[in-house]
PDB file of C-alpha atoms in Angstrom:
ATOM      1  CA  MET T 232      15.270  15.548  -5.579  1.00 59.00           C
ATOM      2  CA  TRP T 233      13.755  12.087  -5.772  1.00 68.00           C
ATOM      3  CA  LYS T 234      11.188  11.475  -3.044  1.00 87.00           C
ATOM      4  CA  ILE T 235       9.293   8.317  -2.222  1.00 94.00           C
ATOM      5  CA  ILE T 236       6.193   8.717  -0.110  1.00 96.00           C
ATOM      6  CA  TYR T 237       4.999   5.457   1.406  1.00 95.00           C
ATOM      7  CA  TYR T 238       1.471   4.450   2.304  1.00 94.00           C
ATOM      8  CA  ASP T 239       1.544   2.414   5.547  1.00 92.00           C
ATOM      9  CA  MET T 240      -0.965  -0.395   5.114  1.00 85.00           C
ATOM     10  CA  GLU T 241      -1.244  -2.391   8.292  1.00 79.00           C
ATOM     11  CA  TYR T 242      -4.037  -3.711  10.424  1.00 72.00           C
ATOM     12  CA  THR T 243      -6.463  -1.380  12.117  1.00 71.00           C
ATOM     13  CA  ASP T 244      -9.712  -2.210  13.856  1.00 73.00           C
ATOM     14  CA  TYR T 245     -11.600   0.010  11.409  1.00 75.00           C
ATOM     15  CA  GLN T 246     -10.854  -1.826   8.165  1.00 74.00           C
ATOM     16  CA  GLY T 247     -12.913  -4.920   8.733  1.00 75.00           C
ATOM     17  CA  ASN T 248     -12.511  -7.748   6.257  1.00 82.00           C
ATOM     18  CA  LEU T 249     -11.790  -6.079   2.926  1.00 88.00           C
ATOM     19  CA  THR T 250     -11.017  -7.942  -0.280  1.00 90.00           C
ATOM     20  CA  ASP T 251      -7.672  -7.715  -2.054  1.00 90.00           C
ATOM     21  CA  LYS T 252      -9.343  -5.540  -4.692  1.00 95.00           C
ATOM     22  CA  GLU T 253     -10.674  -3.152  -2.037  1.00 93.00           C
ATOM     23  CA  TYR T 254      -7.204  -2.850  -0.469  1.00 92.00           C
ATOM     24  CA  TYR T 255      -5.789  -2.168  -3.925  1.00 96.00           C
ATOM     25  CA  ASN T 256      -8.420   0.481  -4.713  1.00 96.00           C
ATOM     26  CA  ILE T 257      -7.714   2.311  -1.445  1.00 93.00           C
ATOM     27  CA  ALA T 258      -3.964   2.250  -2.087  1.00 95.00           C
ATOM     28  CA  LYS T 259      -4.486   3.362  -5.700  1.00 97.00           C
ATOM     29  CA  VAL T 260      -6.303   6.540  -4.645  1.00 97.00           C
ATOM     30  CA  PHE T 261      -3.438   7.449  -2.325  1.00 96.00           C
ATOM     31  CA  CYS T 262      -0.664   6.501  -4.745  1.00 97.00           C
ATOM     32  CA  ASP T 263      -2.295   8.238  -7.723  1.00 97.00           C
ATOM     33  CA  PHE T 264      -2.491  11.454  -5.703  1.00 97.00           C
ATOM     34  CA  ILE T 265       1.169  11.195  -4.676  1.00 95.00           C
ATOM     35  CA  GLU T 266       2.293  10.493  -8.246  1.00 95.00           C
ATOM     36  CA  LYS T 267       0.258  13.403  -9.621  1.00 95.00           C
ATOM     37  CA  SER T 268       2.114  15.590  -7.111  1.00 92.00           C
ATOM     38  CA  GLY T 269       5.378  14.657  -8.806  1.00 92.00           C
ATOM     39  CA  HIS T 270       6.618  12.140  -6.258  1.00 93.00           C
ATOM     40  CA  THR T 271       7.077   8.388  -6.289  1.00 95.00           C
ATOM     41  CA  ALA T 272       4.559   6.316  -4.340  1.00 96.00           C
ATOM     42  CA  GLY T 273       5.347   3.187  -2.379  1.00 97.00           C
ATOM     43  CA  ILE T 274       3.652   0.780   0.005  1.00 96.00           C
ATOM     44  CA  TYR T 275       4.957   0.058   3.527  1.00 95.00           C
ATOM     45  CA  VAL T 276       3.599  -3.155   4.996  1.00 93.00           C
ATOM     46  CA  ASN T 277       4.513  -6.039   7.271  1.00 91.00           C
ATOM     47  CA  GLU T 278       5.184  -9.520   5.903  1.00 91.00           C
ATOM     48  CA  ASP T 279       1.819 -10.936   7.012  1.00 89.00           C
ATOM     49  CA  TRP T 280      -0.062  -8.249   5.118  1.00 88.00           C
ATOM     50  CA  PHE T 281       2.161  -8.653   2.087  1.00 89.00           C
ATOM     51  CA  ARG T 282       1.475 -12.393   1.916  1.00 91.00           C
ATOM     52  CA  ASN T 283      -2.186 -12.444   2.957  1.00 89.00           C
ATOM     53  CA  LYS T 284      -3.859  -9.106   2.209  1.00 88.00           C
ATOM     54  CA  LEU T 285      -2.049  -7.391  -0.664  1.00 91.00           C
ATOM     55  CA  THR T 286      -2.488 -10.205  -3.155  1.00 93.00           C
ATOM     56  CA  ASN T 287      -3.958  -8.074  -5.941  1.00 95.00           C
ATOM     57  CA  PRO T 288      -1.478  -7.957  -8.856  1.00 96.00           C
ATOM     58  CA  GLY T 289      -1.929  -4.173  -9.068  1.00 96.00           C
ATOM     59  CA  PHE T 290       0.333  -3.742  -6.044  1.00 95.00           C
ATOM     60  CA  SER T 291       3.329  -4.699  -8.186  1.00 95.00           C
ATOM     61  CA  LYS T 292       3.381  -1.244  -9.787  1.00 95.00           C
ATOM     62  CA  TRP T 293       4.575   0.426  -6.569  1.00 96.00           C
ATOM     63  CA  ILE T 294       7.787   0.182  -4.606  1.00 94.00           C
ATOM     64  CA  LEU T 295       7.390  -2.100  -1.607  1.00 93.00           C
ATOM     65  CA  TRP T 296       9.007  -1.413   1.756  1.00 94.00           C
ATOM     66  CA  LEU T 297       8.611  -4.599   3.747  1.00 93.00           C
ATOM     67  CA  ALA T 298       8.823  -4.216   7.525  1.00 91.00           C
ATOM     68  CA  ASN T 299      10.577  -7.017   9.354  1.00 80.00           C
TER      69      ASN T 299
END
């Protein structure tokens, strides 16, 4: 069975002002773990985050679920 496990990346008070590379590195750790488990990793995010925070080109390797 094909499973996609999404990482929900949206604003929290604890993240501060991270760079696009830092957001990518955090997501990469999660997604690498999921993929090593035999599943497909994806990113769930709202449109504001997609346009303004997840600008690192590395995000293009994962499936995107855009909340709207």
